[in-house]
Short mmCIF file of C-alpha atoms in Angstrom, two decimals:
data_model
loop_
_atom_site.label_atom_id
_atom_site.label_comp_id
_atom_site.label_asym_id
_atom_site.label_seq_id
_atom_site.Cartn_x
_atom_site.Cartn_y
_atom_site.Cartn_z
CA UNK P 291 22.68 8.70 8.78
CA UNK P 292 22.89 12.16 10.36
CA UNK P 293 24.92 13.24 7.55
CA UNK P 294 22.73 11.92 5.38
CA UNK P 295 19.90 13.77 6.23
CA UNK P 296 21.53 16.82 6.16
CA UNK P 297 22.77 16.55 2.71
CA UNK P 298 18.96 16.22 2.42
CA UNK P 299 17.91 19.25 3.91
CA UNK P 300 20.20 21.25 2.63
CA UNK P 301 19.35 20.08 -1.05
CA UNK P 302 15.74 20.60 -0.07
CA UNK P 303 16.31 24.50 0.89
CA UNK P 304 18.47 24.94 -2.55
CA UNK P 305 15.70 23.95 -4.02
CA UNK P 306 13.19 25.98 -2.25
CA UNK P 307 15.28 28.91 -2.96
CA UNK P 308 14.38 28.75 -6.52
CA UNK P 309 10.79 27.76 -6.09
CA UNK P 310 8.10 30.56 -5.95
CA UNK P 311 6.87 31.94 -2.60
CA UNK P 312 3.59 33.55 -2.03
CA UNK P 313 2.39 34.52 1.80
CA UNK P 314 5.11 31.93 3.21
CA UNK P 315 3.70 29.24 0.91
CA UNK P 316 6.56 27.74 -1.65
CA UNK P 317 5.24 27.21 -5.06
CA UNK P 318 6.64 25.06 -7.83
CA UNK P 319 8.53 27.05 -9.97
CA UNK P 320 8.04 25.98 -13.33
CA UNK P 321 10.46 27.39 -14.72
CA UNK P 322 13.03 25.61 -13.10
CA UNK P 323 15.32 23.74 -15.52
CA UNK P 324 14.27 20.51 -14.10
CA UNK P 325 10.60 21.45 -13.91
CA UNK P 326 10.17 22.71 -16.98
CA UNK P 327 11.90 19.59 -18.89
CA UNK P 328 9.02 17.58 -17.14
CA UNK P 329 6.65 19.90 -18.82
CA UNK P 330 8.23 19.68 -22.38
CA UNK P 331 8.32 15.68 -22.28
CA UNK P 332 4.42 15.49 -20.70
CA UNK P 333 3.68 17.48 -23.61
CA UNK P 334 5.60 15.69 -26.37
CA UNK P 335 5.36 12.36 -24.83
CA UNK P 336 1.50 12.38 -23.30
CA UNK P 337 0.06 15.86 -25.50
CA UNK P 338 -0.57 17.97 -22.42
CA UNK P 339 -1.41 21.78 -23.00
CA UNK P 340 1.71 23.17 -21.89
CA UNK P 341 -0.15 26.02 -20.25
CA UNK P 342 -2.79 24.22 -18.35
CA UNK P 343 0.40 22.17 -17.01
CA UNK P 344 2.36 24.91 -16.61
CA UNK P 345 -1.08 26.12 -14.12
CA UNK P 346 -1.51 22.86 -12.35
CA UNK P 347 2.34 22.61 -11.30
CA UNK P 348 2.43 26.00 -10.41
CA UNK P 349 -0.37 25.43 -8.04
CA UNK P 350 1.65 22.85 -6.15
CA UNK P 351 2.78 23.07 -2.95
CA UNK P 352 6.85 21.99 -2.07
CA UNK P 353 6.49 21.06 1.58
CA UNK P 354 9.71 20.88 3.94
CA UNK P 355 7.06 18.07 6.25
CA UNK P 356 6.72 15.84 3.08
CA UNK P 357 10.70 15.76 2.95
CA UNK P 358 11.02 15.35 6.16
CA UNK P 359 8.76 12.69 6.81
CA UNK P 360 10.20 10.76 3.71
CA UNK P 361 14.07 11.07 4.76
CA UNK P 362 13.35 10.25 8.27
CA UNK P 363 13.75 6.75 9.16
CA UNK P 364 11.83 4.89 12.13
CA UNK P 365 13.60 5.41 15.22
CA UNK P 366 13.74 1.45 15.56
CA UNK P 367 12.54 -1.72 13.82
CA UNK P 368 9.27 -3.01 15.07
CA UNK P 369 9.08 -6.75 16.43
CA UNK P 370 6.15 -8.54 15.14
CA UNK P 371 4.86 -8.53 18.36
CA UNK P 372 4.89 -4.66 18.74
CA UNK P 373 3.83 -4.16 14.61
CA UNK P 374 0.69 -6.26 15.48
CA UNK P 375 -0.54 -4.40 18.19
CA UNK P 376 -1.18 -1.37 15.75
CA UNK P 377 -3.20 -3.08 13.75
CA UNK P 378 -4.87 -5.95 15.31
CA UNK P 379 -6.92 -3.87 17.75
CA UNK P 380 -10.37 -4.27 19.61
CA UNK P 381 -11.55 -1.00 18.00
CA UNK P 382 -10.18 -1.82 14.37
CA UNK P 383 -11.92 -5.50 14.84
CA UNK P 384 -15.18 -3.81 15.53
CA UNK P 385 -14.96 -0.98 12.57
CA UNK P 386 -14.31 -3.73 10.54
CA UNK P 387 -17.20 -5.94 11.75
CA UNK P 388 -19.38 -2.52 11.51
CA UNK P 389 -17.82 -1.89 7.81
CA UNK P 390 -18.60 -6.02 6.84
CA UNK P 391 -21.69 -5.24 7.73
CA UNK P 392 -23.23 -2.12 6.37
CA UNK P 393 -21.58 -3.36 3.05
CA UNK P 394 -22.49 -7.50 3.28
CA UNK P 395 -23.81 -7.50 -0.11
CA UNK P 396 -21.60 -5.31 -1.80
CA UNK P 397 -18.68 -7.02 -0.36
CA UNK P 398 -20.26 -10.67 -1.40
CA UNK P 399 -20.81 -9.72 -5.00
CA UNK P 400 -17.46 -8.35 -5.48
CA UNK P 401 -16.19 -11.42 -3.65
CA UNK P 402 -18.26 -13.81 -5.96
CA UNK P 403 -17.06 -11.88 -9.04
CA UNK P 404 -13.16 -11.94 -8.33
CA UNK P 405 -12.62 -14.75 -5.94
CA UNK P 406 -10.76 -12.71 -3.40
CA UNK P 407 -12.55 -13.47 -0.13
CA UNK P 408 -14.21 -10.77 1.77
CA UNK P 409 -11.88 -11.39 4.97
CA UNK P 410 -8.94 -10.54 2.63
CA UNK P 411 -10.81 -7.30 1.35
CA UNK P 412 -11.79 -6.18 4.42
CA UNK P 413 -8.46 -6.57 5.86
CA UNK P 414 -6.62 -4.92 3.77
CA UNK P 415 -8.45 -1.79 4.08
CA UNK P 416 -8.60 -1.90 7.89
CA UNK P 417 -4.96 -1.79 7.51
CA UNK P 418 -4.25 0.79 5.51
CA UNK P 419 -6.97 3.28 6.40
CA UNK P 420 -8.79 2.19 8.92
CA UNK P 421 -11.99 1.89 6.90
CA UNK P 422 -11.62 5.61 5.46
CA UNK P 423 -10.80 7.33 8.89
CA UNK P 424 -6.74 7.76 8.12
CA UNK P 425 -6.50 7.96 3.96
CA UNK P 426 -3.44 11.12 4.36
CA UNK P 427 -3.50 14.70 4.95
CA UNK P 428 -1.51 16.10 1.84
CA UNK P 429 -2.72 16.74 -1.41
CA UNK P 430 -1.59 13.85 -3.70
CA UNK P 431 -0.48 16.91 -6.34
CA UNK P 432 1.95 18.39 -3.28
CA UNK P 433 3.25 15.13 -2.24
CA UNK P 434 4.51 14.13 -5.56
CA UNK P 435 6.08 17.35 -6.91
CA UNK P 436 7.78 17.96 -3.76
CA UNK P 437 9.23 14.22 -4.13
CA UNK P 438 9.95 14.70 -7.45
CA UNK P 439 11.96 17.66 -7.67
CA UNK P 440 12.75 18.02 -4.52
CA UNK P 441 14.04 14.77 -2.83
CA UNK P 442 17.36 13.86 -4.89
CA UNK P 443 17.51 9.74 -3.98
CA UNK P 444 14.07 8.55 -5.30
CA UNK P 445 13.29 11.79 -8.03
CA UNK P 446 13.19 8.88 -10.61
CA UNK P 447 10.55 7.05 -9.26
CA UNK P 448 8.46 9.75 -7.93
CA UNK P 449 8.56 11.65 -11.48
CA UNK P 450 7.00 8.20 -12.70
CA UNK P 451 4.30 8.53 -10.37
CA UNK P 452 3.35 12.10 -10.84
CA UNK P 453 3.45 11.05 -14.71
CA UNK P 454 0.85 8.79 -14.14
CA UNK P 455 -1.12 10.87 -11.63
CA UNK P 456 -1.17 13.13 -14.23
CA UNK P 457 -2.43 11.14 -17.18
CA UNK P 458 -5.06 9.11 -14.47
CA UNK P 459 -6.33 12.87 -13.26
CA UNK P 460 -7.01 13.57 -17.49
CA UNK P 461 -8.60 10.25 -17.83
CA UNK P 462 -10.94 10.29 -15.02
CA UNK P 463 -11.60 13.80 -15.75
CA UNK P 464 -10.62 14.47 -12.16
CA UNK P 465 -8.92 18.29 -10.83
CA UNK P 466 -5.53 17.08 -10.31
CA UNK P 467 -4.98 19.26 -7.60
CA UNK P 468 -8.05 18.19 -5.27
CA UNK P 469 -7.03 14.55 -4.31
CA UNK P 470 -6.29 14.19 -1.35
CA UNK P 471 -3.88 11.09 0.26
CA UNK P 472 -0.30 10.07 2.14
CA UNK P 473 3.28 12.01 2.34
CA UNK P 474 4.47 9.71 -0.46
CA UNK P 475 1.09 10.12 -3.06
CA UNK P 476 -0.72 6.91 -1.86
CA UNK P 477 -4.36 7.66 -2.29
CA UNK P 478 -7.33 7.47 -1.10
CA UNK P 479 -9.26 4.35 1.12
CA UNK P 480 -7.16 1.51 -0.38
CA UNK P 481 -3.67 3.66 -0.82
CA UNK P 482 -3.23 3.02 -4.17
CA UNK P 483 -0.01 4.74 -5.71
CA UNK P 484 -0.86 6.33 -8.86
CA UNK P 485 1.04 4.06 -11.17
CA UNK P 486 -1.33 0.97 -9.30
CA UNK P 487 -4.76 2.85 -9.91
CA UNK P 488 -4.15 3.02 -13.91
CA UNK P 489 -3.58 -0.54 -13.93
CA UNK P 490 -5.62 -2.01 -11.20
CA UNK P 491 -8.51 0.26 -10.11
CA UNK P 492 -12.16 -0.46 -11.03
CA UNK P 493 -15.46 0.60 -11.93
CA UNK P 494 -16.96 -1.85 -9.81
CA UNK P 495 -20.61 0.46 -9.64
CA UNK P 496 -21.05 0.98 -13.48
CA UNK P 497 -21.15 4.74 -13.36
CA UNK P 498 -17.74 5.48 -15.84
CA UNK P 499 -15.87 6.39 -12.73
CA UNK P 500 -13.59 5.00 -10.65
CA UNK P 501 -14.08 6.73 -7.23
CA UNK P 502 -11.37 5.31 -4.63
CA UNK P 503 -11.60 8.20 -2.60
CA UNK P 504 -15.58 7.99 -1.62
CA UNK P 505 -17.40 4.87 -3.89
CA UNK P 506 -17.32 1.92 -1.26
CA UNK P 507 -17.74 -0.20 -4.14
CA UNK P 508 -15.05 0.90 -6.22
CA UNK P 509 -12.26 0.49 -3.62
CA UNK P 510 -13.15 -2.95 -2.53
CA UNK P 511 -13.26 -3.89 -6.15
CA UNK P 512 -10.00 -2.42 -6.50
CA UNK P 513 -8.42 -3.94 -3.55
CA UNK P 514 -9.93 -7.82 -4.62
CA UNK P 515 -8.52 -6.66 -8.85
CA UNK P 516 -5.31 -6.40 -7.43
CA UNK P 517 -4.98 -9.14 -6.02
CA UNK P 518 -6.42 -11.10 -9.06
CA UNK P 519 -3.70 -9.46 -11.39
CA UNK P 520 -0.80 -10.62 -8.85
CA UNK P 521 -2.08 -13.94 -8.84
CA UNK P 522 -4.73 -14.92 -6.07
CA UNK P 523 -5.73 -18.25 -5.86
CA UNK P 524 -9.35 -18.66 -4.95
CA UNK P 525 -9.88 -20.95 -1.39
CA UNK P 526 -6.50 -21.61 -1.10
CA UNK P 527 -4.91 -21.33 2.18
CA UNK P 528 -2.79 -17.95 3.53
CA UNK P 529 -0.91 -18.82 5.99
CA UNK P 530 -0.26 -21.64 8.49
CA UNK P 531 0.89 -21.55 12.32
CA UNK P 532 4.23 -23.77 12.34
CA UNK P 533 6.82 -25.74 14.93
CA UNK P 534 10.10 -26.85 14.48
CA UNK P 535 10.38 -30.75 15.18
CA UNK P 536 12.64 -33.06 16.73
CA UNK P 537 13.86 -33.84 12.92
CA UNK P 538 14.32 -30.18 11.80
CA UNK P 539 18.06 -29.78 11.36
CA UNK P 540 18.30 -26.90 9.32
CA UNK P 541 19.28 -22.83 10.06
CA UNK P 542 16.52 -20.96 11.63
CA UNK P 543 15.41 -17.84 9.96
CA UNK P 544 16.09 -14.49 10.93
CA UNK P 545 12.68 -12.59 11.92
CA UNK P 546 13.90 -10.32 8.41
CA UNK P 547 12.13 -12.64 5.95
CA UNK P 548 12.11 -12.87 2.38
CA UNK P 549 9.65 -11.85 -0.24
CA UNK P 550 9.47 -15.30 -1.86
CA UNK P 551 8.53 -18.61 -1.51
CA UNK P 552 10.93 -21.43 -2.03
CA UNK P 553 10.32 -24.24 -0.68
CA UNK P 554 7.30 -26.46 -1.02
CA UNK P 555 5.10 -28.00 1.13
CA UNK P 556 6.48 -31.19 0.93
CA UNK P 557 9.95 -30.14 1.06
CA UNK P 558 9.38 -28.10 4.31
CA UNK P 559 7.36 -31.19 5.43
CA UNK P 560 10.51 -33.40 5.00
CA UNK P 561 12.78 -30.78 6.73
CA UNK P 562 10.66 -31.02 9.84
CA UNK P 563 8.26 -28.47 9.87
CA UNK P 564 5.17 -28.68 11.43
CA UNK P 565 2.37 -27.38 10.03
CA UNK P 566 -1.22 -28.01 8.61
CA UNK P 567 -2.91 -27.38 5.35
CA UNK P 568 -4.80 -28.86 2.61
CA UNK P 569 -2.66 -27.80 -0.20
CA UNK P 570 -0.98 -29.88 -2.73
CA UNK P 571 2.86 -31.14 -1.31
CA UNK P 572 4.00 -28.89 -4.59
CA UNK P 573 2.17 -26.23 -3.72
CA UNK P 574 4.95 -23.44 -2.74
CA UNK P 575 5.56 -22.62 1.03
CA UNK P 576 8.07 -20.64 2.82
CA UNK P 577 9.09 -20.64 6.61
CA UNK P 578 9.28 -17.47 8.21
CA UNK P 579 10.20 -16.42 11.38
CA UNK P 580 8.56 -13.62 13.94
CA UNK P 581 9.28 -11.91 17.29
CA UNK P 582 6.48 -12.02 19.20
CA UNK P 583 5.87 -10.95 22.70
CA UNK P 584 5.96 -14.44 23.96
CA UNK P 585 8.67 -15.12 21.69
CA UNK P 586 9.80 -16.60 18.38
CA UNK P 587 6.80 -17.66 16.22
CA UNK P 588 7.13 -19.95 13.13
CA UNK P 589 4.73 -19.14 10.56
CA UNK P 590 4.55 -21.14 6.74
CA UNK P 591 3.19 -18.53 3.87
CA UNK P 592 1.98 -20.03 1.10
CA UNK P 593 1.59 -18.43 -2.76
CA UNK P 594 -1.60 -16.24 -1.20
CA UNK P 595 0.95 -14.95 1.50
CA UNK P 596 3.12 -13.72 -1.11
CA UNK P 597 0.47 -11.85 -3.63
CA UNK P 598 -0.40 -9.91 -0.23
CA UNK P 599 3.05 -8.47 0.11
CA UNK P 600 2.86 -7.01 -3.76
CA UNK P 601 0.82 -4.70 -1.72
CA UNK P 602 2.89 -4.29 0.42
CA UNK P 603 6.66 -5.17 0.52
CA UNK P 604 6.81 -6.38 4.27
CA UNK P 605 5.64 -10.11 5.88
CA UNK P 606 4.53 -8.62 8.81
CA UNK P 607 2.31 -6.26 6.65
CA UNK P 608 0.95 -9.16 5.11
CA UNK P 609 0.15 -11.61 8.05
CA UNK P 610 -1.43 -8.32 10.02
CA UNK P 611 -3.71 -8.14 6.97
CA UNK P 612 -4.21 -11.28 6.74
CA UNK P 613 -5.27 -12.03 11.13
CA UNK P 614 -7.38 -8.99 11.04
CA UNK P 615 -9.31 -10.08 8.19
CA UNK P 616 -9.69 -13.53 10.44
CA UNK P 617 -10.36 -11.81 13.80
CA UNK P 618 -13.06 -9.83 11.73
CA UNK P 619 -14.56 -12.41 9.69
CA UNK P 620 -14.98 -14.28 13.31
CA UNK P 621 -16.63 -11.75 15.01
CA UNK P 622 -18.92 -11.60 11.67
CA UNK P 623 -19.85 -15.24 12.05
CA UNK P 624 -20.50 -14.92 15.77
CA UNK P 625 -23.00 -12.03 15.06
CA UNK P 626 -24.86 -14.32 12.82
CA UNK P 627 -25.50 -17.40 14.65
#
């Protein structure tokens, strides 16, 4: 891994030697080979003026942190246990509460309208930004030129995204270099990447814009679009606490879980697993295995479970989301009575 890195960093400073520096700060160059073949194809492919391009890359930033941060894996794998405590927090329950409720019928129209519940909405926003308080401190425009042209294994993918984050910063008529959002480009209160708000963000106000960064509205329409496009099923059930009984023969999974469901209800029924729901015995189901501090915990996720993690690739992403939503939507309902 060490070696790895270095590789890295030592294709990182190549590059920066041909980039332009201005009072210590390292400019695209765009008139680097590879830069400047971006800048013919957005021109022939999308009919960019070459010269306002040419402006708007040069104004980018190529920052060593944004590498760094990138290349730089976790020290360790979080347990469940240890992932949940991040998010499912006294003071994140009661911004959420706070958030439910300054925005109650905002949240229930766009909740009406999609079929997403609010719980889910809110949830997924408390996760990712904290309702607006941690949305990234890099300029979406830096992020994804540095990554781009300046971080060798995912260049592909990253000069897909600042394609589209081009094209979306025409079409909104938005200054592409004034966004702001994470190390890897994800932006604004919902963390879309740039390729996700072309094809799922919404005008959810009327007003011709879509607005993730400030417009309330716009990002918890976004958020509950999403999740319509990948396939949420209105009132159906999440998730579902599960045991292993006395007839369960089968191999336990591993707390790393897969991204699909394939089993059913029924089928997981007949294998021994204990669980509750109101869903069909066809409806699909997967068992899926955490560490939590007071040990192994058996959870089912049903299709719902799974269109949360096209959010986000990760199960304990998805059943953080989906408890804080609970714990929120709880403390929501107490208020009231």
């Amino acid at each position: 891994m060490k070696k790895r890195l270095l590789v890295i960093a030592a294709v990182f400073l190549v590059s920066v030697s041909c980039a332009r520096a201005v009072d210590d700060v390292v400019y695209v160059d765009v008139n680097r080979p590879d830069v400047a073949a971006f800048i013919d194809e957005m021109v022939s492919k999308y009919e960019f003026d070459r010269e306002a391009l040419r402006n708007v890359l040069g104004q980018a930033q190529t920052k060593a942190s944004i590498i760094r941060k990138i290349s730089t894996p976790a020290e360790r794998t979080l347990t469940w246990g240890e992932y949940r405590k991040i998010f499912i927090t006294r003071e994140r329950i009661k911004a959420g509460t706070a958030f439910w409720r300054d925005n109650r019928e905002m949240l229930e129209r766009i909740s009406k309208e999609s079929g997403v519940s609010i719980e889910m909405i809110v949830g997924i926003i408390g996760v990712e930004t904290y309702y607006g308080r941690i949305t990234g401190k890099d300029r979406v425009i830096d992020a994804l030129a540095t990554l781009a042209f300046d971080y060798p294994p995912r260049s592909k993918f990253f000069r897909k995204e600042l394609t589209e984050f081009l094209v979306l910063a025409r079409e909104e008529e938005i200054d592409a270099t004034v966004p702001m959002g994470s190390y890897a480009g994800a932006m604004g209160r919902p963390q879309f990447m740039p390729s996700s708000f072309r094809a799922y963000a919404v005008d959810a106000t009327g007003d011709g814009k879509r607005d993730i960064w400030n417009n309330w509205a716009d990002v918890a329409g976004s958020v509950a679009n999403y999740f319509v496009e990948h396939g949420w099923r209105t009132d159906d059930d999440v998730t579902a606490q599960a045991t292993l009984g006395s007839a369960w023969n089968g191999a336990v999974p591993k707390p790393r879980n897969t991204l699909k469901a394939s089993e059913t209800v029924e089928s997981l029924s007949r294998k021994g697993v204990l669980f509750a729901t109101e869903l069909r015995a066809d409806s699909s189901a997967q068992l899926l295995t955490y560490e939590g501090d007071d040990g192994i915990e058996h959870w089912v996720g049903f299709h719902n479970f799974f269109v949360i993690t096209k959010y986000n690739r990760s199960v304990m992403y998805a059943l953080a989301a989906h408890q804080l939503g609970q714990e929120i939507a709880l403390r929501v309902t107490d208020d009231a009575a």
